[in-house]
CSV table of C-alpha atoms and ligand atoms in Angstrom, one decimal:
chain,number,residue,atom,x,y,z
X,1,MET,CA,-0.4,-0.3,-0.4
X,2,ARG,CA,2.5,2.7,1.2
X,3,SER,CA,5.0,1.3,-2.0
X,4,CYS,CA,1.7,2.4,-3.9
X,5,LEU,CA,0.8,5.5,-2.7
X,6,ARG,CA,5.1,6.6,-3.2
X,7,LEU,CA,4.8,5.7,-6.7
X,8,ILE,CA,1.6,7.8,-7.2
X,9,TRP,CA,3.3,10.6,-5.4
X,10,CYS,CA,6.0,10.2,-7.8
X,11,VAL,CA,3.8,10.3,-11.0
X,12,VAL,CA,2.4,13.4,-9.6
X,13,LEU,CA,5.5,15.1,-9.3
X,14,ALA,CA,7.3,14.1,-12.0
X,15,VAL,CA,3.5,15.4,-14.0
X,16,VAL,CA,4.2,18.6,-12.5
X,17,ALA,CA,8.0,19.0,-13.0
X,18,SER,CA,7.5,18.5,-16.8
X,19,ALA,CA,4.2,21.1,-16.9
X,20,GLN,CA,7.0,23.3,-15.4
X,21,GLU,CA,9.9,22.5,-17.5
X,22,GLU,CA,7.1,23.3,-20.7
X,23,VAL,CA,6.5,26.5,-19.7
X,24,VAL,CA,10.4,27.7,-19.7
X,25,ALA,CA,11.1,25.2,-23.1
X,26,SER,CA,8.1,27.1,-24.9
X,27,ALA,CA,8.9,30.5,-23.4
X,28,VAL,CA,12.6,29.7,-24.9
X,29,ALA,CA,11.2,28.3,-28.0
X,30,HIS,CA,9.3,31.5,-28.8
X,31,ALA,CA,12.1,33.7,-28.5
X,32,ARG,CA,14.4,31.8,-30.3
X,33,ALA,CA,11.8,31.8,-32.8
X,34,HIS,CA,12.2,36.1,-33.2
X,35,PRO,CA,15.6,36.9,-33.0
X,36,GLN,CA,15.1,39.8,-34.5
X,37,GLY,CA,12.7,41.2,-31.8
X,38,ASP,CA,9.6,41.5,-34.1
X,39,ALA,CA,7.4,39.8,-32.0
X,40,PRO,CA,5.4,40.2,-28.5
X,41,ALA,CA,7.3,38.3,-25.9
X,42,SER,CA,10.8,38.6,-28.0
X,43,PHE,CA,14.2,40.5,-28.1
X,44,VAL,CA,16.9,41.4,-29.7
X,45,VAL,CA,19.8,38.5,-30.1
X,46,ALA,CA,22.5,41.1,-31.5
X,47,ASP,CA,22.0,43.3,-28.5
X,48,TYR,CA,23.5,41.1,-26.0
X,49,ARG,CA,26.2,40.1,-28.5
X,50,ARG,CA,27.6,43.8,-27.3
X,51,ASP,CA,28.9,45.2,-23.9
X,52,LEU,CA,25.7,45.5,-21.8
X,53,ARG,CA,27.4,48.2,-19.3
X,54,ASP,CA,25.7,51.2,-20.9
X,55,LEU,CA,22.3,49.9,-20.7
X,56,PRO,CA,19.6,50.1,-17.8
X,57,ILE,CA,18.9,48.2,-15.5
X,58,GLY,CA,15.3,46.3,-15.8
X,59,VAL,CA,13.0,46.0,-12.2
X,60,PHE,CA,9.8,44.4,-12.3
X,61,ASP,CA,6.4,43.5,-9.9
X,62,SER,CA,2.9,42.8,-10.7
X,63,GLY,CA,2.4,46.7,-9.7
X,64,VAL,CA,3.8,49.5,-7.7
X,65,GLY,CA,5.2,47.6,-4.8
X,66,GLY,CA,8.5,47.2,-6.8
X,67,LEU,CA,8.6,50.6,-6.8
X,68,THR,CA,9.5,50.3,-3.0
X,69,VAL,CA,13.3,48.0,-4.1
X,70,LEU,CA,13.8,51.2,-6.5
X,71,GLU,CA,13.5,53.2,-4.2
X,72,ALA,CA,15.8,51.0,-2.3
X,73,ILE,CA,18.5,50.5,-4.7
X,74,LYS,CA,18.4,54.5,-6.1
X,75,ALA,CA,19.3,55.1,-2.2
X,76,HIS,CA,21.8,52.5,-1.6
X,77,ASP,CA,25.0,53.5,-0.5
X,78,ARG,CA,27.6,51.0,1.0
X,79,HIS,CA,30.1,51.2,-1.1
X,80,HIS,CA,33.1,53.6,-2.3
X,81,ASN,CA,32.0,54.4,-6.0
X,82,LEU,CA,35.7,54.4,-7.5
X,83,THR,CA,37.2,51.6,-5.7
X,84,GLY,CA,33.9,49.1,-5.1
X,85,ALA,CA,35.5,49.2,-1.5
X,86,GLU,CA,32.8,48.4,1.3
X,87,GLY,CA,31.6,51.5,3.5
X,88,ALA,CA,29.6,54.4,2.1
X,89,ASP,CA,30.9,57.2,0.4
X,90,GLY,CA,27.8,60.2,0.0
X,91,VAL,CA,27.6,59.0,-3.5
X,92,PRO,CA,24.6,56.0,-3.8
X,93,ASP,CA,26.3,53.1,-5.5
X,94,PHE,CA,23.8,53.2,-8.7
X,95,ALA,CA,24.7,57.3,-9.4
X,96,GLY,CA,24.9,57.0,-13.1
X,97,GLU,CA,22.7,53.6,-13.6
X,98,SER,CA,19.0,54.3,-15.4
X,99,PHE,CA,16.7,52.3,-14.6
X,100,VAL,CA,13.6,50.5,-16.9
X,101,TYR,CA,10.8,49.6,-14.4
X,102,PHE,CA,7.4,47.6,-15.3
X,103,GLY,CA,4.8,47.1,-13.5
X,104,ASP,CA,1.8,44.0,-14.6
X,105,GLN,CA,-0.9,45.6,-12.9
X,106,ALA,CA,-3.7,44.6,-15.6
X,107,ASN,CA,-2.3,41.1,-14.5
X,108,MET,CA,-2.5,41.2,-10.2
X,109,PRO,CA,-2.7,39.8,-8.1
X,110,TYR,CA,0.0,37.4,-9.0
X,111,GLY,CA,-0.3,36.0,-5.1
X,112,ASN,CA,-3.7,34.5,-5.9
X,113,TYR,CA,-3.0,32.2,-8.8
X,114,SER,CA,-2.4,29.8,-6.5
X,115,ALA,CA,-5.3,29.4,-4.9
X,116,VAL,CA,-7.1,28.4,-8.0
X,117,GLY,CA,-4.3,26.1,-9.5
X,118,ARG,CA,-2.4,28.0,-12.1
X,119,THR,CA,0.7,28.7,-10.9
X,120,ASP,CA,2.3,27.7,-14.2
X,121,PHE,CA,0.2,30.4,-16.1
X,122,LEU,CA,1.5,32.7,-13.2
X,123,ARG,CA,5.1,31.2,-14.5
X,124,GLU,CA,4.5,32.0,-18.3
X,125,LEU,CA,3.6,35.8,-16.9
X,126,VAL,CA,6.9,35.9,-15.1
X,127,LEU,CA,8.9,35.4,-17.8
X,128,ARG,CA,6.8,37.3,-19.7
X,129,ASP,CA,7.6,40.1,-17.4
X,130,ALA,CA,11.5,39.2,-18.0
X,131,LEU,CA,11.1,39.2,-22.0
X,132,PHE,CA,9.6,42.8,-21.8
X,133,LEU,CA,12.2,43.5,-19.9
X,134,LEU,CA,14.9,42.4,-22.3
X,135,GLY,CA,12.8,43.7,-25.7
X,136,ARG,CA,12.9,46.9,-27.6
X,137,ARG,CA,9.3,47.3,-27.9
X,138,HIS,CA,6.4,49.0,-25.6
X,139,ALA,CA,2.7,49.2,-27.1
X,140,ARG,CA,2.9,52.9,-27.7
X,141,GLY,CA,7.2,52.5,-29.6
X,142,ALA,CA,10.7,51.5,-28.3
X,143,LYS,CA,12.5,51.0,-25.3
X,144,PRO,CA,16.1,49.4,-24.2
X,145,PRO,CA,17.3,46.4,-23.5
X,146,VAL,CA,18.2,45.8,-20.1
X,147,LYS,CA,21.7,44.5,-18.7
X,148,ALA,CA,20.1,43.0,-16.0
X,149,ILE,CA,16.4,42.1,-14.2
X,150,VAL,CA,15.5,42.8,-10.3
X,151,ILE,CA,12.5,40.2,-9.8
X,152,ALA,CA,11.2,43.2,-7.3
X,153,CYS,CA,8.3,41.2,-6.5
X,154,ASN,CA,8.2,37.9,-3.8
X,155,THR,CA,5.6,35.8,-5.5
X,156,ALA,CA,7.5,36.1,-8.8
X,157,THR,CA,10.2,35.5,-7.0
X,158,ALA,CA,9.4,32.6,-5.9
X,159,TYR,CA,7.4,30.9,-8.9
X,160,GLY,CA,9.6,32.5,-11.8
X,161,LEU,CA,13.6,33.4,-10.5
X,162,GLU,CA,14.8,29.4,-11.4
X,163,ASP,CA,12.6,29.7,-14.9
X,164,ILE,CA,14.4,33.3,-15.7
X,165,ARG,CA,17.8,32.2,-14.9
X,166,SER,CA,17.0,29.0,-16.9
X,167,ALA,CA,15.8,30.8,-19.7
X,168,VAL,CA,18.7,33.6,-20.2
X,169,LYS,CA,20.6,30.8,-19.8
X,170,ALA,CA,19.5,28.9,-22.6
X,171,TRP,CA,19.2,32.2,-24.6
X,172,GLY,CA,22.6,32.6,-24.1
X,173,VAL,CA,21.8,36.7,-22.9
X,174,PRO,CA,24.3,37.6,-20.3
X,175,VAL,CA,21.7,39.3,-17.7
X,176,ILE,CA,22.5,39.4,-14.0
X,177,VAL,CA,19.4,38.1,-12.6
X,178,VAL,CA,18.4,39.1,-8.8
X,179,GLY,CA,15.2,37.9,-6.1
X,180,VAL,CA,14.3,39.1,-3.1
X,181,VAL,CA,13.2,36.6,-1.4
X,182,GLU,CA,16.9,35.1,-1.0
X,183,ALA,CA,18.2,38.8,-0.2
X,184,GLY,CA,15.5,39.2,2.5
X,185,ALA,CA,16.3,36.1,4.5
X,186,GLN,CA,20.5,37.4,4.5
X,187,GLY,CA,18.8,40.3,5.5
X,188,LEU,CA,17.2,39.2,8.3
X,189,ALA,CA,21.0,36.9,8.9
X,190,GLU,CA,22.6,40.1,8.9
X,191,THR,CA,20.5,42.6,11.4
X,192,ALA,CA,19.5,40.2,13.9
X,193,GLU,CA,20.5,42.6,16.7
X,194,GLY,CA,19.7,40.4,19.1
X,195,ALA,CA,16.2,39.5,17.8
X,196,GLN,CA,16.6,35.8,18.1
X,197,GLY,CA,12.4,34.4,18.6
X,198,GLY,CA,10.1,33.7,15.9
X,199,VAL,CA,9.7,35.1,12.4
X,200,ALA,CA,6.4,36.6,11.2
X,201,VAL,CA,6.6,36.8,7.1
X,202,LEU,CA,3.8,38.5,5.9
X,203,ALA,CA,3.5,38.0,2.2
X,204,THR,CA,1.2,37.1,-0.4
X,205,VAL,CA,-0.8,33.9,0.1
X,206,GLY,CA,0.8,32.7,-3.0
X,207,THR,CA,4.3,33.8,-1.6
X,208,CYS,CA,3.1,31.7,1.5
X,209,ALA,CA,1.5,28.4,-0.6
X,210,SER,CA,5.2,28.6,-1.7
X,211,ASN,CA,7.3,28.1,1.4
X,212,ALA,CA,10.1,30.1,-0.2
X,213,TYR,CA,10.9,32.2,3.0
X,214,PRO,CA,10.6,29.9,5.8
X,215,LYS,CA,13.3,27.5,3.5
X,216,ALA,CA,15.5,30.6,2.8
X,217,ILE,CA,15.1,31.5,6.7
X,218,VAL,CA,15.6,28.3,8.0
X,219,LYS,CA,18.8,27.5,5.7
X,220,VAL,CA,20.5,30.9,7.0
X,221,SER,CA,19.4,31.3,10.8
X,222,GLY,CA,17.4,28.5,11.7
X,223,ARG,CA,14.8,30.9,13.1
X,224,PRO,CA,11.0,29.4,13.2
X,225,VAL,CA,9.2,30.8,10.9
X,226,ARG,CA,4.6,31.6,10.6
X,227,GLN,CA,3.8,33.2,7.5
X,228,LEU,CA,0.4,35.3,7.3
X,229,GLY,CA,-0.7,35.2,3.9
X,230,SER,CA,-3.0,38.0,2.5
X,231,ALA,CA,-5.4,38.1,-0.4
X,232,THR,CA,-6.8,41.3,-0.4
X,233,LEU,CA,-3.8,43.7,0.8
X,234,ALA,CA,-1.3,43.9,-2.0
X,235,ALA,CA,-4.2,44.8,-3.7
X,236,ALA,CA,-5.4,47.6,-1.7
X,237,ILE,CA,-2.3,49.1,-1.6
X,238,GLU,CA,-2.6,49.6,-5.5
X,239,GLY,CA,-5.5,51.4,-5.3
X,240,ASP,CA,-7.8,48.2,-6.6
X,241,PRO,CA,-11.4,50.0,-6.3
X,242,SER,CA,-13.8,46.4,-5.4
X,243,VAL,CA,-11.5,46.4,-2.6
X,244,LYS,CA,-13.5,48.6,-0.2
X,245,THR,CA,-12.6,47.9,3.1
X,246,PRO,CA,-9.8,50.3,4.5
X,247,ILE,CA,-6.4,49.2,4.6
X,248,ARG,CA,-6.0,49.7,8.1
X,249,ASP,CA,-8.4,47.8,8.8
X,250,ILE,CA,-7.4,45.2,6.5
X,251,ILE,CA,-3.9,44.9,8.2
X,252,ARG,CA,-5.7,45.1,11.6
X,253,ALA,CA,-8.1,42.2,11.1
X,254,GLU,CA,-5.8,39.7,9.1
X,255,VAL,CA,-2.8,40.5,12.0
X,256,GLY,CA,-5.4,39.4,14.9
X,257,ALA,CA,-6.7,36.2,12.7
X,258,PHE,CA,-3.0,35.5,12.5
X,259,LEU,CA,-2.1,35.6,16.3
X,260,ARG,CA,-5.7,33.6,17.1
X,261,SER,CA,-3.8,30.9,15.6
X,262,ALA,CA,-0.8,31.4,16.6
X,263,SER,CA,-2.0,31.5,20.0
X,264,ALA,CA,-4.1,28.5,19.7
X,265,ASP,CA,-1.0,26.5,18.4
X,266,GLN,CA,1.0,27.9,21.2
X,267,ALA,CA,3.4,29.8,19.0
X,268,VAL,CA,6.9,31.1,20.0
X,269,THR,CA,7.0,34.9,20.9
X,270,ILE,CA,7.2,36.7,17.7
X,271,ASP,CA,10.2,39.3,17.7
X,272,THR,CA,10.8,39.8,13.8
X,273,LEU,CA,8.9,41.1,10.9
X,274,MET,CA,9.6,40.2,7.3
X,275,LEU,CA,8.1,42.6,4.8
X,276,GLY,CA,7.5,39.2,3.0
X,277,CYS,CA,5.8,41.3,0.2
X,278,THR,CA,7.1,44.4,-1.9
X,279,HIS,CA,3.8,46.2,-1.5
X,280,TYR,CA,4.3,46.1,2.1
X,281,PRO,CA,6.4,48.9,2.8
X,282,LEU,CA,4.5,51.1,1.9
X,283,VAL,CA,2.2,50.3,5.1
X,284,ALA,CA,4.7,49.4,7.3
X,285,ASP,CA,4.2,51.9,10.3
X,286,GLU,CA,0.4,50.6,9.5
X,287,ILE,CA,1.6,47.1,10.1
X,288,SER,CA,3.8,47.3,13.4
X,289,GLU,CA,0.8,49.8,14.8
X,290,ALA,CA,-1.5,46.2,14.5
X,291,PHE,CA,0.9,43.7,16.1
X,292,ALA,CA,1.0,47.0,18.6
X,293,TYR,CA,-2.6,47.3,19.3
X,294,TRP,CA,-3.2,43.4,19.6
X,295,ARG,CA,-0.6,43.3,21.9
X,296,ASP,CA,-2.2,45.2,24.5
X,297,GLN,CA,-6.1,44.1,23.8
X,298,PRO,CA,-7.6,42.8,26.9
X,299,ASP,CA,-10.0,39.8,26.8
X,300,ALA,CA,-13.0,39.5,28.7
X,301,ASP,CA,-11.2,38.6,31.9
X,302,GLY,CA,-8.9,41.8,31.3
X,303,ARG,CA,-6.0,39.5,30.2
X,304,LYS,CA,-3.9,40.4,27.3
X,305,PRO,CA,-3.3,37.1,25.3
X,306,TYR,CA,-1.2,38.4,22.4
X,307,ALA,CA,1.2,39.6,25.0
X,308,ARG,CA,3.1,36.8,25.1
X,309,LEU,CA,3.4,36.1,21.4
X,310,VAL,CA,4.6,39.8,20.4
X,311,ALA,CA,7.9,41.2,21.5
X,312,PRO,CA,7.7,44.5,23.3
X,313,LYS,CA,9.6,45.7,20.3
X,314,LEU,CA,9.3,44.4,16.6
X,315,LYS,CA,11.9,44.5,14.2
X,316,GLN,CA,10.7,45.2,10.7
X,317,VAL,CA,12.8,43.4,7.6
X,318,ASP,CA,12.2,44.7,4.6
X,319,PRO,CA,14.4,42.6,1.6
X,320,ALA,CA,14.3,45.7,-0.8
X,321,ALA,CA,18.2,47.0,0.8
X,322,TRP,CA,19.2,43.4,0.3
X,323,THR,CA,18.0,43.2,-2.9
X,324,ALA,CA,19.8,46.3,-3.8
X,325,GLU,CA,23.3,44.8,-2.3
X,326,ALA,CA,22.9,41.7,-4.4
X,327,LEU,CA,22.6,43.4,-7.0
X,328,TRP,CA,25.6,45.7,-6.5
X,329,ARG,CA,27.1,42.4,-6.4
X,330,SER,CA,26.8,41.3,-9.2
X,331,LEU,CA,27.0,44.0,-11.4
X,332,HIS,CA,30.6,44.9,-9.7
X,333,GLY,CA,31.7,41.2,-10.2
X,334,ALA,CA,30.8,40.5,-13.6
X,335,LYS,CA,32.0,44.2,-14.2
X,336,MET,CA,28.7,45.1,-15.9
X,337,ARG,CA,28.5,48.6,-13.7
X,338,VAL,CA,28.6,52.1,-15.5
X,339,GLU,CA,30.7,55.1,-15.0
X,340,PRO,CA,29.0,57.3,-13.4
X,341,LYS,CA,28.4,59.7,-16.0
X,342,SER,CA,24.9,58.7,-17.7
X,343,THR,CA,22.4,61.2,-17.5
X,344,ALA,CA,19.4,58.7,-19.4
X,345,ARG,CA,16.5,59.1,-17.5
X,346,ASP,CA,14.5,56.1,-16.1
X,347,LEU,CA,11.5,54.8,-17.8
X,348,PHE,CA,8.3,53.1,-16.5
X,349,PHE,CA,5.5,50.9,-17.6
X,350,VAL,CA,2.9,49.1,-16.6
X,351,SER,CA,0.6,46.5,-18.5
X,352,VAL,CA,-3.5,47.6,-19.6
X,353,PRO,CA,-5.8,45.3,-21.0
X,354,ASN,CA,-6.0,45.0,-24.5
X,355,PRO,CA,-9.7,45.3,-25.7
X,356,ALA,CA,-9.1,44.2,-29.3
X,357,TRP,CA,-7.7,40.6,-28.5
X,358,PRO,CA,-9.8,38.2,-29.4
X,359,GLY,CA,-11.8,36.8,-26.0
X,360,VAL,CA,-10.6,39.3,-23.5
X,361,GLY,CA,-13.0,39.6,-20.5
X,362,LEU,CA,-13.3,42.8,-19.4
X,363,ALA,CA,-15.0,44.1,-16.4
X,364,ALA,CA,-17.1,47.4,-16.6
X,365,ASP,CA,-14.1,49.6,-15.4
X,366,GLY,CA,-12.1,48.4,-18.2
X,367,SER,CA,-10.1,45.7,-16.1
X,368,LEU,CA,-9.7,42.0,-17.2
X,369,THR,CA,-12.5,40.2,-14.7
X,370,TYR,CA,-11.6,37.4,-12.3
X,371,GLU,CA,-13.0,34.8,-14.2
X,372,TYR,CA,-10.9,35.6,-17.4
X,373,LYS,CA,-7.8,36.6,-15.5
X,374,TYR,CA,-7.8,33.9,-13.7
X,375,GLY,CA,-8.7,31.3,-16.2
X,376,ARG,CA,-5.8,31.6,-18.7
X,377,GLN,CA,-3.7,28.6,-19.2
X,378,PRO,CA,0.0,28.6,-20.3
X,379,GLY,CA,1.1,27.8,-23.6
X,380,GLN,CA,1.1,31.4,-25.4
X,381,VAL,CA,4.1,33.5,-23.7
X,382,GLY,CA,3.5,36.1,-27.0
X,383,ARG,CA,-0.6,36.7,-25.9
X,384,GLU,CA,-1.3,40.0,-26.5
X,385,ASP,CA,-4.8,40.4,-24.2
X,386,THR,CA,-2.7,42.6,-22.1
X,387,ILE,CA,-0.1,45.5,-23.2
X,388,ASN,CA,2.5,47.6,-21.6
X,389,VAL,CA,2.3,51.2,-21.7
X,390,PRO,CA,4.0,54.0,-20.1
X,391,LEU,CA,3.3,55.2,-16.4
X,392,THR,CA,3.6,58.6,-15.6
X,393,ALA,CA,2.5,59.3,-11.8
X,394,ASP,CA,-1.0,61.0,-13.0
X,395,MET,CA,-2.3,57.7,-13.9
X,396,LEU,CA,-2.0,55.9,-9.8
X,397,PRO,CA,-4.8,56.4,-8.3
X,398,ALA,CA,-5.3,59.2,-5.7
X,399,PRO,CA,-4.1,57.4,-2.6
X,400,THR,CA,-1.4,55.2,-4.4
X,401,ALA,CA,0.3,58.5,-5.7
X,402,ARG,CA,0.4,59.9,-1.9
X,403,LEU,CA,1.7,56.5,-0.5
X,404,VAL,CA,4.7,56.9,-3.4
X,405,ARG,CA,5.1,60.7,-3.1
X,406,GLU,CA,5.4,60.4,0.6
X,407,LYS,CA,7.3,57.0,1.3
X,408,LEU,CA,9.0,56.9,-2.2
X,409,PRO,CA,10.9,60.7,-3.0
X,410,LEU,CA,13.9,59.3,-5.3
X,411,THR,CA,11.2,57.2,-7.3
X,412,TRP,CA,8.7,59.5,-7.0
X,413,LYS,CA,10.9,62.5,-8.7
X,414,SER,CA,12.1,60.0,-11.4
X,415,LEU,CA,8.4,59.1,-12.3
X,416,GLN,CA,7.7,63.0,-13.0
X,417,PRO,CA,7.5,64.0,-16.5
X,418,ALA,CA,10.7,65.4,-18.2
X,419,ARG,CA,10.5,69.1,-18.3
N,1,DGL,N1,4.3,42.6,-5.1
N,1,DGL,C1,4.0,41.0,-4.9
N,1,DGL,C2,4.8,40.5,-3.7
N,1,DGL,O1,6.1,41.2,-3.6
N,1,DGL,C3,2.7,41.1,-4.9
N,1,DGL,C4,1.5,41.6,-5.2
N,1,DGL,C5,0.6,40.6,-6.1
N,1,DGL,O2,-0.2,39.4,-5.2
N,1,DGL,O3,0.7,41.0,-7.1
N,1,DGL,O4,4.9,39.6,-4.0
């Protein structure tokens, strides 16, 4: 009986693995079939047969969350720019570099594809994001290719980092590929500052389902991890009009439910919060407040049931700065840093639904319907049911624009139109 079950399990794993390989193989074949970059989701092969140093750095997320990573990269100063030696020199480490940012807003939340069994489709989306950055086309004109791809999205890193790495290897494209999850775990290990208790990973449902953070954290620190997966918070931060509950209330309710279950399991005291979704640094204060609120909340008997579970001082780890450092080290190691002289502007793009695509499911507000968005199958990396257009600050919903303006000043500045 046991060996029979083992056999079935091995067959299931083999089927899943071959479906995953299929996603990468078909993206690789598609791009290879269009070496001139003349089809959607393809790039000009010749662009990657020359010196890449002067090209911009590509950064992508499912939406605006990755802007928190872009901000951290722009602010990063941990090295002497001329020598590369360790130590801040007052000049940002990426001074002179320019960036191409892409937010796949039309297809987000990425975090919800796993709940409907569509991680293969998500992995195709992530490969498509990488191809967009490598290529020269957007829906309204031309863009430059990139020398590095920063996956500024935990969900995309969890499901797609290895896919992008194997695809660029198969294409023979020497771009740097960096994700946020290992960088975040490394940051946690390097900045423990006495915190040795439990780690709460706050992330999307999809990132939690992948177990990427528990694996990475246990590997570098051995600390106990509990996960809090949210299906709505990233979309709320993105300004999704279908989310009616205020952000603060969503966070408070979800942290309350998380602590109730941790308490039932007699979990260890949590002293560290991992911001495992790139949208969350934008609401970091609200997250801390929610934990502090529940810590002090008395029950009917006047006891504080969560006081033991939440340390009085909580440390937050934002993987963004650690991702910036990982990027710097990779570019430096590959001698692909640009001299601080370039004046090229950053470019920003966002995906929008394409009403001209046959069979596309559009809601009254023009967004993809839930059924359409989460009902798609992989196998068509060049599909254009969404297209990528330039993003400017005035396209952001007002609350999102306020968050970016207040919390990400460097990025906000580069999002403004050229004068
Ligand atoms: N910002 C993404 C992340 O870091 C998630 C948002 C989404 O679900 O699309 O995981």
